[in-house]
């Protein structure tokens, strides 16, 4: 590849096609079809932000004394998400509040645990 890029006789089209070919070769999956993970569907969905990060935020108020975790951009069954957060992360249901139109507010700083949990679920 480097020989093709360094020679003056290579055209831009040749360089571009070679780079694209190498990119596809490096990302091609060699796993059998049976081992490729299947997509899981949930009753809810968290849309990522424009920067492709999870919409989980920490809200700090009253001179850093009160902390709340916010989950935004929720679509689908918010009560199901609330129940799963309570069951799987051990957060008390009384600390989880549903805020209209598409958000959940949790008392305390749970941003890291929620982000890890969401990425493990495939969001």
mmCIF file of N, CA, C and O in Angstrom, residues 22-69:
data_model
loop_
_atom_site.group_PDB
_atom_site.id
_atom_site.type_symbol
_atom_site.label_atom_id
_atom_site.label_comp_id
_atom_site.label_asym_id
_atom_site.label_seq_id
_atom_site.Cartn_x
_atom_site.Cartn_y
_atom_site.Cartn_z
ATOM 1 N N UNK A 22 -8.689 -1.398 1.834
ATOM 2 C CA UNK A 22 -8.022 -1.730 3.090
ATOM 3 C C UNK A 22 -8.929 -1.478 4.292
ATOM 4 O O UNK A 22 -8.893 -2.225 5.271
ATOM 5 N N UNK A 23 -9.734 -0.440 4.227
ATOM 6 C CA UNK A 23 -10.654 -0.149 5.329
ATOM 7 C C UNK A 23 -11.696 -1.250 5.467
ATOM 8 O O UNK A 23 -12.007 -1.679 6.578
ATOM 9 N N UNK A 24 -12.227 -1.727 4.344
ATOM 10 C CA UNK A 24 -13.216 -2.799 4.410
ATOM 11 C C UNK A 24 -12.589 -4.109 4.868
ATOM 12 O O UNK A 24 -13.207 -4.879 5.585
ATOM 13 N N UNK A 25 -11.364 -4.386 4.469
ATOM 14 C CA UNK A 25 -10.701 -5.609 4.905
ATOM 15 C C UNK A 25 -10.462 -5.612 6.407
ATOM 16 O O UNK A 25 -10.571 -6.634 7.063
ATOM 17 N N UNK A 26 -10.137 -4.442 6.972
ATOM 18 C CA UNK A 26 -9.836 -4.389 8.395
ATOM 19 C C UNK A 26 -11.093 -4.462 9.249
ATOM 20 O O UNK A 26 -11.030 -4.889 10.398
ATOM 21 N N UNK A 27 -12.255 -4.069 8.718
ATOM 22 C CA UNK A 27 -13.480 -4.089 9.513
ATOM 23 C C UNK A 27 -14.376 -5.272 9.199
ATOM 24 O O UNK A 27 -15.428 -5.417 9.814
ATOM 25 N N UNK A 28 -13.994 -6.111 8.288
ATOM 26 C CA UNK A 28 -14.835 -7.247 7.921
ATOM 27 C C UNK A 28 -14.890 -8.253 9.064
ATOM 28 O O UNK A 28 -13.894 -8.544 9.711
ATOM 29 N N UNK A 29 -16.068 -8.778 9.305
ATOM 30 C CA UNK A 29 -16.262 -9.753 10.377
ATOM 31 C C UNK A 29 -15.983 -11.148 9.843
ATOM 32 O O UNK A 29 -16.464 -11.534 8.782
ATOM 33 N N UNK A 30 -15.203 -11.903 10.583
ATOM 34 C CA UNK A 30 -14.908 -13.273 10.196
ATOM 35 C C UNK A 30 -15.698 -14.260 11.035
ATOM 36 O O UNK A 30 -15.517 -15.457 10.910
ATOM 37 N N UNK A 31 -16.574 -13.778 11.922
ATOM 38 C CA UNK A 31 -17.370 -14.654 12.772
ATOM 39 C C UNK A 31 -18.480 -15.302 11.951
ATOM 40 O O UNK A 31 -19.044 -14.681 11.052
ATOM 41 N N UNK A 32 -18.783 -16.564 12.250
ATOM 42 C CA UNK A 32 -19.905 -17.204 11.561
ATOM 43 C C UNK A 32 -21.220 -16.484 11.884
ATOM 44 O O UNK A 32 -21.336 -15.791 12.892
ATOM 45 N N UNK A 33 -22.196 -16.686 11.027
ATOM 46 C CA UNK A 33 -23.468 -15.997 11.187
ATOM 47 C C UNK A 33 -24.131 -16.361 12.506
ATOM 48 O O UNK A 33 -24.780 -15.544 13.129
ATOM 49 N N UNK A 34 -23.951 -17.580 12.988
ATOM 50 C CA UNK A 34 -24.578 -17.998 14.241
ATOM 51 C C UNK A 34 -24.024 -17.221 15.425
ATOM 52 O O UNK A 34 -24.692 -17.054 16.436
ATOM 53 N N UNK A 35 -22.773 -16.730 15.358
ATOM 54 C CA UNK A 35 -22.150 -16.048 16.476
ATOM 55 C C UNK A 35 -22.346 -14.534 16.443
ATOM 56 O O UNK A 35 -21.982 -13.863 17.382
ATOM 57 N N UNK A 36 -22.905 -14.009 15.386
ATOM 58 C CA UNK A 36 -23.156 -12.576 15.301
ATOM 59 C C UNK A 36 -24.302 -12.241 16.246
ATOM 60 O O UNK A 36 -25.347 -12.889 16.203
ATOM 61 N N UNK A 37 -24.125 -11.263 17.152
ATOM 62 C CA UNK A 37 -25.187 -10.981 18.123
ATOM 63 C C UNK A 37 -26.442 -10.453 17.448
ATOM 64 O O UNK A 37 -26.382 -9.695 16.494
ATOM 65 N N UNK A 38 -27.573 -10.862 17.967
ATOM 66 C CA UNK A 38 -28.863 -10.419 17.457
ATOM 67 C C UNK A 38 -29.255 -9.105 18.124
ATOM 68 O O UNK A 38 -28.860 -8.825 19.246
ATOM 69 N N UNK A 39 -30.052 -8.321 17.438
ATOM 70 C CA UNK A 39 -30.548 -7.082 18.016
ATOM 71 C C UNK A 39 -31.660 -7.413 19.007
ATOM 72 O O UNK A 39 -32.510 -8.248 18.752
ATOM 73 N N UNK A 40 -31.631 -6.732 20.130
ATOM 74 C CA UNK A 40 -32.639 -6.918 21.155
ATOM 75 C C UNK A 40 -33.563 -5.714 21.123
ATOM 76 O O UNK A 40 -33.111 -4.579 21.027
ATOM 77 N N UNK A 41 -34.848 -5.964 21.210
ATOM 78 C CA UNK A 41 -35.793 -4.866 21.228
ATOM 79 C C UNK A 41 -36.332 -4.695 22.641
ATOM 80 O O UNK A 41 -36.577 -5.667 23.346
ATOM 81 N N UNK A 42 -36.465 -3.452 23.048
ATOM 82 C CA UNK A 42 -37.007 -3.106 24.353
ATOM 83 C C UNK A 42 -38.262 -2.277 24.147
ATOM 84 O O UNK A 42 -38.513 -1.772 23.056
ATOM 85 N N UNK A 43 -39.018 -2.112 25.215
ATOM 86 C CA UNK A 43 -40.230 -1.304 25.148
ATOM 87 C C UNK A 43 -39.912 0.185 25.136
ATOM 88 O O UNK A 43 -40.790 1.011 24.945
ATOM 89 N N UNK A 44 -38.667 0.537 25.366
ATOM 90 C CA UNK A 44 -38.242 1.932 25.431
ATOM 91 C C UNK A 44 -36.967 2.099 24.613
ATOM 92 O O UNK A 44 -36.322 1.117 24.243
ATOM 93 N N UNK A 45 -36.642 3.360 24.337
ATOM 94 C CA UNK A 45 -35.440 3.668 23.554
ATOM 95 C C UNK A 45 -34.889 5.008 24.015
ATOM 96 O O UNK A 45 -35.643 5.941 24.277
ATOM 97 N N UNK A 46 -33.576 5.101 24.159
ATOM 98 C CA UNK A 46 -32.909 6.362 24.472
ATOM 99 C C UNK A 46 -32.146 6.809 23.236
ATOM 100 O O UNK A 46 -31.188 6.157 22.826
ATOM 101 N N UNK A 47 -32.580 7.901 22.642
ATOM 102 C CA UNK A 47 -31.919 8.426 21.455
ATOM 103 C C UNK A 47 -30.627 9.113 21.872
ATOM 104 O O UNK A 47 -30.598 9.870 22.840
ATOM 105 N N UNK A 48 -29.547 8.837 21.182
ATOM 106 C CA UNK A 48 -28.269 9.472 21.495
ATOM 107 C C UNK A 48 -28.280 10.932 21.053
ATOM 108 O O UNK A 48 -29.070 11.338 20.215
ATOM 109 N N UNK A 49 -27.352 11.702 21.614
ATOM 110 C CA UNK A 49 -27.250 13.111 21.264
ATOM 111 C C UNK A 49 -26.563 13.262 19.915
ATOM 112 O O UNK A 49 -26.126 12.279 19.321
ATOM 113 N N UNK A 50 -26.421 14.492 19.439
ATOM 114 C CA UNK A 50 -25.757 14.722 18.161
ATOM 115 C C UNK A 50 -24.277 14.367 18.222
ATOM 116 O O UNK A 50 -23.660 14.094 17.201
ATOM 117 N N UNK A 51 -23.700 14.353 19.430
ATOM 118 C CA UNK A 51 -22.300 13.944 19.598
ATOM 119 C C UNK A 51 -22.165 12.449 19.827
ATOM 120 O O UNK A 51 -21.092 11.975 20.189
ATOM 121 N N UNK A 52 -23.259 11.710 19.661
ATOM 122 C CA UNK A 52 -23.314 10.261 19.832
ATOM 123 C C UNK A 52 -23.008 9.820 21.260
ATOM 124 O O UNK A 52 -22.463 8.747 21.477
ATOM 125 N N UNK A 53 -23.351 10.639 22.237
ATOM 126 C CA UNK A 53 -23.187 10.238 23.632
ATOM 127 C C UNK A 53 -24.568 9.941 24.220
ATOM 128 O O UNK A 53 -25.591 10.347 23.676
ATOM 129 N N UNK A 54 -24.580 9.229 25.329
ATOM 130 C CA UNK A 54 -25.847 8.898 25.976
ATOM 131 C C UNK A 54 -26.439 10.142 26.636
ATOM 132 O O UNK A 54 -25.706 10.943 27.214
ATOM 133 N N UNK A 55 -27.749 10.292 26.610
ATOM 134 C CA UNK A 55 -28.379 11.476 27.204
ATOM 135 C C UNK A 55 -28.575 11.332 28.714
ATOM 136 O O UNK A 55 -29.679 11.381 29.234
ATOM 137 N N UNK A 56 -27.476 11.118 29.429
ATOM 138 C CA UNK A 56 -27.483 10.982 30.882
ATOM 139 C C UNK A 56 -26.676 12.152 31.436
ATOM 140 O O UNK A 56 -25.509 12.318 31.095
ATOM 141 N N UNK A 57 -27.302 12.958 32.288
ATOM 142 C CA UNK A 57 -26.677 14.182 32.766
ATOM 143 C C UNK A 57 -26.733 14.252 34.292
ATOM 144 O O UNK A 57 -27.626 13.684 34.917
ATOM 145 N N UNK A 58 -25.789 14.990 34.862
ATOM 146 C CA UNK A 58 -25.771 15.250 36.291
ATOM 147 C C UNK A 58 -26.172 16.700 36.524
ATOM 148 O O UNK A 58 -25.569 17.610 35.956
ATOM 149 N N UNK A 59 -27.193 16.901 37.336
ATOM 150 C CA UNK A 59 -27.669 18.241 37.674
ATOM 151 C C UNK A 59 -27.277 18.522 39.124
ATOM 152 O O UNK A 59 -27.635 17.774 40.030
ATOM 153 N N UNK A 60 -26.529 19.595 39.341
ATOM 154 C CA UNK A 60 -26.056 19.957 40.679
ATOM 155 C C UNK A 60 -26.698 21.270 41.081
ATOM 156 O O UNK A 60 -26.665 22.245 40.334
ATOM 157 N N UNK A 61 -27.276 21.304 42.293
ATOM 158 C CA UNK A 61 -27.949 22.505 42.780
ATOM 159 C C UNK A 61 -27.539 22.783 44.218
ATOM 160 O O UNK A 61 -27.015 21.911 44.909
ATOM 161 N N UNK A 62 -27.827 23.978 44.660
ATOM 162 C CA UNK A 62 -27.619 24.422 46.038
ATOM 163 C C UNK A 62 -26.191 24.179 46.522
ATOM 164 O O UNK A 62 -25.956 23.464 47.505
ATOM 165 N N UNK A 63 -25.257 24.789 45.820
ATOM 166 C CA UNK A 63 -23.840 24.745 46.211
ATOM 167 C C UNK A 63 -23.315 23.311 46.339
ATOM 168 O O UNK A 63 -22.668 22.951 47.313
ATOM 169 N N UNK A 64 -23.639 22.477 45.363
ATOM 170 C CA UNK A 64 -23.186 21.085 45.263
ATOM 171 C C UNK A 64 -23.743 20.180 46.353
ATOM 172 O O UNK A 64 -23.242 19.097 46.580
ATOM 173 N N UNK A 65 -24.790 20.616 47.036
ATOM 174 C CA UNK A 65 -25.368 19.794 48.097
ATOM 175 C C UNK A 65 -26.420 18.829 47.558
ATOM 176 O O UNK A 65 -26.571 17.734 48.082
ATOM 177 N N UNK A 66 -27.128 19.216 46.495
ATOM 178 C CA UNK A 66 -28.187 18.389 45.939
ATOM 179 C C UNK A 66 -27.778 17.972 44.525
ATOM 180 O O UNK A 66 -27.492 18.811 43.677
ATOM 181 N N UNK A 67 -27.756 16.650 44.285
ATOM 182 C CA UNK A 67 -27.390 16.128 42.965
ATOM 183 C C UNK A 67 -28.528 15.269 42.434
ATOM 184 O O UNK A 67 -29.117 14.476 43.170
ATOM 185 N N UNK A 68 -28.812 15.445 41.153
ATOM 186 C CA UNK A 68 -29.841 14.660 40.477
ATOM 187 C C UNK A 68 -29.262 14.137 39.168
ATOM 188 O O UNK A 68 -28.521 14.832 38.480
ATOM 189 N N UNK A 69 -29.625 12.915 38.811
ATOM 190 C CA UNK A 69 -29.257 12.334 37.529
ATOM 191 C C UNK A 69 -30.454 12.446 36.603
ATOM 192 O O UNK A 69 -31.565 12.073 36.982
#
